[in-house]
Short mmCIF file of C-alpha atoms in Angstrom, two decimals:
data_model
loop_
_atom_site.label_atom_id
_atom_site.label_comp_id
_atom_site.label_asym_id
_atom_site.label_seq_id
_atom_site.Cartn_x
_atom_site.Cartn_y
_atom_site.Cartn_z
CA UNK A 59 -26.94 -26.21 -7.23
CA UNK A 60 -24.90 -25.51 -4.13
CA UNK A 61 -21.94 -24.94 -6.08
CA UNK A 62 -20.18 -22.47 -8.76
CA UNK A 63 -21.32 -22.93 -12.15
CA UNK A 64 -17.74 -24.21 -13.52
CA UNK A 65 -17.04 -25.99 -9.50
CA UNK A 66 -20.66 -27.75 -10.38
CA UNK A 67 -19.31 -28.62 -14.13
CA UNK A 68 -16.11 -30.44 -13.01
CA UNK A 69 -17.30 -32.19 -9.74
CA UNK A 70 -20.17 -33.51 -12.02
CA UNK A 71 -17.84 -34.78 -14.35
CA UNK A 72 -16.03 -36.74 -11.97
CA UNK A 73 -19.37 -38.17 -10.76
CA UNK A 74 -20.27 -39.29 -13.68
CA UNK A 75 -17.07 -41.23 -14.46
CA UNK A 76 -17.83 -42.39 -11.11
CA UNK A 77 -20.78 -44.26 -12.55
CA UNK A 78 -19.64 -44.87 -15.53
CA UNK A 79 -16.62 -47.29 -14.08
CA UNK A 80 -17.26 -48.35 -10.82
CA UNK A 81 -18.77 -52.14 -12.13
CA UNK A 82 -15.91 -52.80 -14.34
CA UNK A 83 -13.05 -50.49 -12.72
CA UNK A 84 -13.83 -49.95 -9.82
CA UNK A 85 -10.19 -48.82 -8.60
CA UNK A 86 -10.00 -45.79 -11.23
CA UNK A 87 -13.90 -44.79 -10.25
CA UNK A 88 -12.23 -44.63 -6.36
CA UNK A 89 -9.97 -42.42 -8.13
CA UNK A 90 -12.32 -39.99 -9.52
CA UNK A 91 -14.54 -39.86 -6.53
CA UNK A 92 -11.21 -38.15 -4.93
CA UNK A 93 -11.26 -35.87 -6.94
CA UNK A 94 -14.91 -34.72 -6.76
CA UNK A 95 -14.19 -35.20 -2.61
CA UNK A 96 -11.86 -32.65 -2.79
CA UNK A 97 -13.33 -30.45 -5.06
CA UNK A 98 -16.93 -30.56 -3.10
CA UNK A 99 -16.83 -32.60 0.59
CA UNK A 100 -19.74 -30.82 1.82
CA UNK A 101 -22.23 -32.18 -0.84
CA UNK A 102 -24.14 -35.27 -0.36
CA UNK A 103 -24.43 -36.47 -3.64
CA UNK A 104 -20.03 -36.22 -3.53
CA UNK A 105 -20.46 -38.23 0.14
CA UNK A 106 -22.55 -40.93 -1.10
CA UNK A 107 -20.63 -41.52 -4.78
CA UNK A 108 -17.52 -41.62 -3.08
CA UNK A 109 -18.92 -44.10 -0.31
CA UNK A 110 -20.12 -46.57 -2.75
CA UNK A 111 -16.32 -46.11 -4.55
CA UNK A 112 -14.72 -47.25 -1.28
CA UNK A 113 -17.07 -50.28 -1.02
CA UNK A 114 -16.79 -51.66 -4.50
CA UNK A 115 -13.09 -51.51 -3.62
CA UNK A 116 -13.39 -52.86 -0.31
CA UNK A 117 -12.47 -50.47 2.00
CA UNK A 118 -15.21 -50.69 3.77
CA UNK A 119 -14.07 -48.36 6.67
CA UNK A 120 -13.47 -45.35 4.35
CA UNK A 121 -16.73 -46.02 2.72
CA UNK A 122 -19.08 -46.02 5.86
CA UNK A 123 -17.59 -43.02 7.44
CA UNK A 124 -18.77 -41.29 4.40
CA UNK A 125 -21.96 -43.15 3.81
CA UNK A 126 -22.57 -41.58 7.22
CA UNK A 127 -21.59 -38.48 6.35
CA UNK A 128 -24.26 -38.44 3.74
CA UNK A 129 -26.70 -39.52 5.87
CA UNK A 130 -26.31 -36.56 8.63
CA UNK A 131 -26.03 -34.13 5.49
CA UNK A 132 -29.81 -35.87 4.13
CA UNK A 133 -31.52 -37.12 6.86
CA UNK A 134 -31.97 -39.91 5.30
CA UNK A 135 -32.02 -43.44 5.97
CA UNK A 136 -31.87 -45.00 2.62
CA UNK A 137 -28.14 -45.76 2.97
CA UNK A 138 -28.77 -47.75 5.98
CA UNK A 139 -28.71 -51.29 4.59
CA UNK A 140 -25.35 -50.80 2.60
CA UNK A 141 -23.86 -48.91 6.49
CA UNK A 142 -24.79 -52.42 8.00
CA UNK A 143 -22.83 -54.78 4.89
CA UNK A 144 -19.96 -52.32 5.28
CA UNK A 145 -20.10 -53.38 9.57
CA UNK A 146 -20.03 -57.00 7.98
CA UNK A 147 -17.46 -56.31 5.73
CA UNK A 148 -15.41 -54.81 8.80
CA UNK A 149 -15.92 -58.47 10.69
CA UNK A 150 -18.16 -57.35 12.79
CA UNK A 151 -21.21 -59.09 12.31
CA UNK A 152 -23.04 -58.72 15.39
CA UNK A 153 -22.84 -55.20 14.55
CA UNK A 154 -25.12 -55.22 11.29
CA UNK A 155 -27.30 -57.50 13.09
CA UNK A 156 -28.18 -55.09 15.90
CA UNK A 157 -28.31 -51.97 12.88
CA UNK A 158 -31.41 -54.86 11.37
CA UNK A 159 -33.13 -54.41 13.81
CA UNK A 160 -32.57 -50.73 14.61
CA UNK A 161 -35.97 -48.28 13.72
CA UNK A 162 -34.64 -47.02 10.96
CA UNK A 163 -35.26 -50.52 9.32
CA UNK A 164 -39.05 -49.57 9.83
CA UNK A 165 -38.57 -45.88 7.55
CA UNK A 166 -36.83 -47.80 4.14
CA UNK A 167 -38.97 -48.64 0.93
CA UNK A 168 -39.90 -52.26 0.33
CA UNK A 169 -36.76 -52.80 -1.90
CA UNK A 170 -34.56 -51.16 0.97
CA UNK A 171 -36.78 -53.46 3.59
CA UNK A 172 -35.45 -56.28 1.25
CA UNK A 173 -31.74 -55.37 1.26
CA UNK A 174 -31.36 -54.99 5.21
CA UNK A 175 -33.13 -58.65 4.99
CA UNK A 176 -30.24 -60.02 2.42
CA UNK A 177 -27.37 -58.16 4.94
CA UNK A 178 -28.91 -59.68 8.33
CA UNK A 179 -29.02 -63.41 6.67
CA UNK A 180 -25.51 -62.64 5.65
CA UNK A 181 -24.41 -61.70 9.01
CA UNK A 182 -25.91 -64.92 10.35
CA UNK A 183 -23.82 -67.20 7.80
CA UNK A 184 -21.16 -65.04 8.72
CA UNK A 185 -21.46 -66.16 12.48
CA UNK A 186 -22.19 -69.97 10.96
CA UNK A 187 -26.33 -69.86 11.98
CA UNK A 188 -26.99 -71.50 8.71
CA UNK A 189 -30.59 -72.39 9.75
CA UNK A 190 -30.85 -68.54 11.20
CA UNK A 191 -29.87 -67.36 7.75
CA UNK A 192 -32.62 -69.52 6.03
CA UNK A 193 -35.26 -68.17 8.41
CA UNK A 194 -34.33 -64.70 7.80
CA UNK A 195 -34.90 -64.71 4.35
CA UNK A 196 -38.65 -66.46 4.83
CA UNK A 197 -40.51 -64.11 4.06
CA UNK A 198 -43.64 -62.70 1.88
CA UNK A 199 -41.85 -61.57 -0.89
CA UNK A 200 -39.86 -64.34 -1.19
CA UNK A 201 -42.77 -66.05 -0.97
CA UNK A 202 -44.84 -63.32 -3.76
CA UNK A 203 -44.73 -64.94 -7.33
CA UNK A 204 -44.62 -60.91 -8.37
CA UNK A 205 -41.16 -60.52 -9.74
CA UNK A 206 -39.88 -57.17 -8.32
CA UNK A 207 -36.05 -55.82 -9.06
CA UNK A 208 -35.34 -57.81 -5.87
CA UNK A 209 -36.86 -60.86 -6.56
CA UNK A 210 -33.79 -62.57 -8.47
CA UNK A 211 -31.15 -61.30 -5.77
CA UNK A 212 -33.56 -62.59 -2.81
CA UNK A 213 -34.66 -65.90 -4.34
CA UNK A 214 -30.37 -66.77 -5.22
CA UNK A 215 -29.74 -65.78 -1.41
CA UNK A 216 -32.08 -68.52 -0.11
CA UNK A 217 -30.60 -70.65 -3.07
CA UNK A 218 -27.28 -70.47 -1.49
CA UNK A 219 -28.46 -70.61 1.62
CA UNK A 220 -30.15 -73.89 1.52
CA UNK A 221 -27.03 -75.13 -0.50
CA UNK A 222 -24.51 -74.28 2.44
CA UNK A 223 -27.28 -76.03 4.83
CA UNK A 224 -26.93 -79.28 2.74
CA UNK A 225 -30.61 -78.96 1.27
CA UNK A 226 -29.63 -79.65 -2.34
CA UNK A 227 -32.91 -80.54 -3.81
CA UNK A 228 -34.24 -77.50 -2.61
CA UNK A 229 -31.37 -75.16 -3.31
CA UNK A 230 -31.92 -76.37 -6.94
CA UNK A 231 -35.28 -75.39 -7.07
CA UNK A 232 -34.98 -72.44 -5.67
CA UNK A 233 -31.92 -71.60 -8.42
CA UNK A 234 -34.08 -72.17 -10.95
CA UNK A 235 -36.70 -69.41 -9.17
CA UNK A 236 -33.68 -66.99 -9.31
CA UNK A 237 -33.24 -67.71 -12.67
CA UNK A 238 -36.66 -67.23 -14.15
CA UNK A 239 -36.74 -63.83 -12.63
CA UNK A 240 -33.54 -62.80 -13.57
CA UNK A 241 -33.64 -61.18 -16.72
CA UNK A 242 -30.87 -59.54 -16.52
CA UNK A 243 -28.62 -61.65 -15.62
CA UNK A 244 -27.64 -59.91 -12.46
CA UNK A 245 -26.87 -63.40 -10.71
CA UNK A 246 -24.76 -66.77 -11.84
CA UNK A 247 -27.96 -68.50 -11.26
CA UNK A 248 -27.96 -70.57 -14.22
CA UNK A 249 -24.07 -71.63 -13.40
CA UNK A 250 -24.83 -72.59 -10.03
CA UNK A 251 -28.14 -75.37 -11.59
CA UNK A 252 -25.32 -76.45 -13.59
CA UNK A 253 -23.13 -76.76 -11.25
CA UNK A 254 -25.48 -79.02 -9.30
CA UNK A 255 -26.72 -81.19 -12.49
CA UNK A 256 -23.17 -82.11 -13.07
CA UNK A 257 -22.69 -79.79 -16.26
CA UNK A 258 -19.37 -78.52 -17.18
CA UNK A 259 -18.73 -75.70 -19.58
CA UNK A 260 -15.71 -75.42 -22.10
CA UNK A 261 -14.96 -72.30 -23.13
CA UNK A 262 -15.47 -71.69 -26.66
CA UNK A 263 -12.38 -69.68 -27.63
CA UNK A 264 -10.13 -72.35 -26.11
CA UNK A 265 -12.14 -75.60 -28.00
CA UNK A 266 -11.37 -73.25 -31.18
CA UNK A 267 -7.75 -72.50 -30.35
CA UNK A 268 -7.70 -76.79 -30.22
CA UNK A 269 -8.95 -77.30 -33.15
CA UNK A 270 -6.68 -75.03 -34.96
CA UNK A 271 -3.54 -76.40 -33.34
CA UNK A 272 -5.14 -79.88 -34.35
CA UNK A 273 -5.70 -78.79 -37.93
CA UNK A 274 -1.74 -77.32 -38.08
CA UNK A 275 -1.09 -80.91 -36.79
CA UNK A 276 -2.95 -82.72 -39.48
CA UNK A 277 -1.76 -80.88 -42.19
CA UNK A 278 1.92 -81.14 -41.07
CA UNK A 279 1.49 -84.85 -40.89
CA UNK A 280 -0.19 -85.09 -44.44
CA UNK A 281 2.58 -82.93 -45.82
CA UNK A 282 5.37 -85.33 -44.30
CA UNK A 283 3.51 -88.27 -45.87
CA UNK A 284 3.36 -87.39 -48.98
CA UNK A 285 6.67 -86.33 -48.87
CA UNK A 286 7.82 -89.78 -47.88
CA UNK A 287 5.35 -91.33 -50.76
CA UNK A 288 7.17 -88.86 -53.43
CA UNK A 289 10.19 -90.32 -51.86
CA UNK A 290 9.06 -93.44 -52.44
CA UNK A 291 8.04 -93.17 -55.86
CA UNK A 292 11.02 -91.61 -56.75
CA UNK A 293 12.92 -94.77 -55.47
CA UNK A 294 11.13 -97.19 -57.58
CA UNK A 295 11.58 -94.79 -60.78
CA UNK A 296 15.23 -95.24 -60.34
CA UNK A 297 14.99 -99.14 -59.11
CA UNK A 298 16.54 -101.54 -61.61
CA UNK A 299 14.02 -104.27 -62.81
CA UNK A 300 15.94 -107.08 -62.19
CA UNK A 301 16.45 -106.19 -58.49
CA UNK A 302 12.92 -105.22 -58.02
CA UNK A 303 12.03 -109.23 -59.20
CA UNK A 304 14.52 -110.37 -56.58
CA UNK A 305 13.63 -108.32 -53.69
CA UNK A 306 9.68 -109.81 -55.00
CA UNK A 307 10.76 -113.55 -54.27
CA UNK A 308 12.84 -113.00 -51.34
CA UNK A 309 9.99 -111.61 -50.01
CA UNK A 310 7.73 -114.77 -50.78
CA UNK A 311 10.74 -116.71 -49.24
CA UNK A 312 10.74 -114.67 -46.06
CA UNK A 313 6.90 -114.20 -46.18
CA UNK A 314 6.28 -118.09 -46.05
CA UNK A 315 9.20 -119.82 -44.18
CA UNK A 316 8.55 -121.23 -41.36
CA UNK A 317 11.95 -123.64 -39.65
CA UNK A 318 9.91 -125.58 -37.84
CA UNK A 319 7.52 -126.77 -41.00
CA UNK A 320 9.74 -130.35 -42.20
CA UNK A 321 7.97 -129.85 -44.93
CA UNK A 322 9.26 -126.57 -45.90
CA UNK A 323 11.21 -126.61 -49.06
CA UNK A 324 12.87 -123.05 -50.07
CA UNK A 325 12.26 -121.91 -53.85
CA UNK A 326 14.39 -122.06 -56.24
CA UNK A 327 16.58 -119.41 -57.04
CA UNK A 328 16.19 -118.33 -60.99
CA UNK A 329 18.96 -117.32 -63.08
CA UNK A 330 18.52 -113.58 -62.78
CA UNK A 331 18.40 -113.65 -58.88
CA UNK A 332 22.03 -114.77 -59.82
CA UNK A 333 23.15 -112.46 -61.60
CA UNK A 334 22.09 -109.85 -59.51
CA UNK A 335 23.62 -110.94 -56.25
CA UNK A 336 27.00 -111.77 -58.36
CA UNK A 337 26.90 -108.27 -59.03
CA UNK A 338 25.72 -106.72 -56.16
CA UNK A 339 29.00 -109.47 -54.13
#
């Protein structure tokens, strides 16, 4: 409202491609919350869009100093939790740790109560207090059976947590926690119980792609055989009798000799076999 009517038209435009991108692109939605930076830095709403741009693209330096920016043009604190990851994402832990515990904390909804809780354990793992981490995220709504829109995210956090701890049995059952309340499949909760039972997933496209180069295999090897038994017919069309008979008992002879038998005693040749090998001499 602060803005021109067509200034107010573009910048919104860019925000919205913003939104629209910054899960599956989030380079090019960096690259439209330029533009609307340049085209409005003294809004907010530009501040904050173009702080969580920066973040999904890890620069997490660009993105707090205008996540703060936001916050002196608001007043408000909601941003707070996300300022303390991008302190983590910066390496400094200690940092996000002392923000958790700033008052602040005390002003956030229950869901942004929630979110500081998820940043602090991760700043504890970061500084390897495993058991810290755990403790941290004991609490009564992970605890609550109510599923809230935090419930999946907070229950897979203690999941993990337990797994890097070496807790397995417990990890598992708390996966499967994160996975009944995840109906939108906004964790890999149901990879991870996998994972642990031993499961392994093939990829459907590829087990197709086998089969078909299997099936081109078959049918190239069916094709060469009967190929070779056309061959083969085609060479007993054009076979004289005679030397088929021969070839039959010299068969028998090789089939059934044995030099070691005494009692071995060769067949005897018949006229035609003869006549054939006269010929064929």
């Amino acid at each position: 409202m602060s803005l021109p009517k067509g200034l107010a038209e573009e910048v919104s435009k860019n925000l919205v491609m913003v939104a629209r991108l910054i899960d599956e692109d989030p380079e090019q939605a960096y690259a439209y919350s330029r533009i609307a930076l340049r085209l409005a830095s003294r809004v907010a709403a530009v501040r904050e869009a173009a702080g969580f741009a920066a973040y999904a693209t890890q620069k997490y330096s660009e993105a707090l100093a205008e996540f703060r920016a936001a916050k002196r043009m608001t007043g408000s604190v909601e941003l707070w939790p996300v300022m303390a990851d991008c302190e983590r994402g910066l390496g400094r832990p200690e940092r996000a740790l002392a923000m958790a515990g700033e008052p602040e904390v005390q002003k956030l909804d229950k869901a942004g109560q929630v979110e500081m809780r998820l940043v602090a354990a991760g700043a504890r793992r970061d500084q390897g207090q495993l058991e810290a981490a755990i403790v941290t995220l004991q609490s009564p709504e992970l605890a609550s059976s109510a599923v809230q829109p935090w419930t999946a995210r907070l229950r897979y956090a203690y999941a993990d947590a337990l797994l890097a701890a070496g807790r397995e049995d417990e990890a598992r059952e708390w996966f499967g926690k994160a996975l009944e309340a995840d109906k939108d499949g906004a964790t890999d909760a149901s990879d991870r119980l996998a994972e642990l039972d031993g499961v392994e997933f093939v990829d459907a496209a590829d087990l197709s792609d086998d089969e078909d180069q299997d099936g081109i295999e078959n049918l190239v090897d069916d094709e060469d055989d009967d190929e070779d038994d056309h061959e083969d017919e085609d060479d007993d069309e054009d076979a004289d009798p005679a030397e088929v008979a021969a070839a039959e008992r010299a068969t028998d002879v090789t089939e059934y000799y044995d030099e070691d038998d005494e009692e071995y005693e060769p067949l005897e040749q018949s006229a035609a076999d003869t006549d054939v090998r006269g010929d064929k001499a």
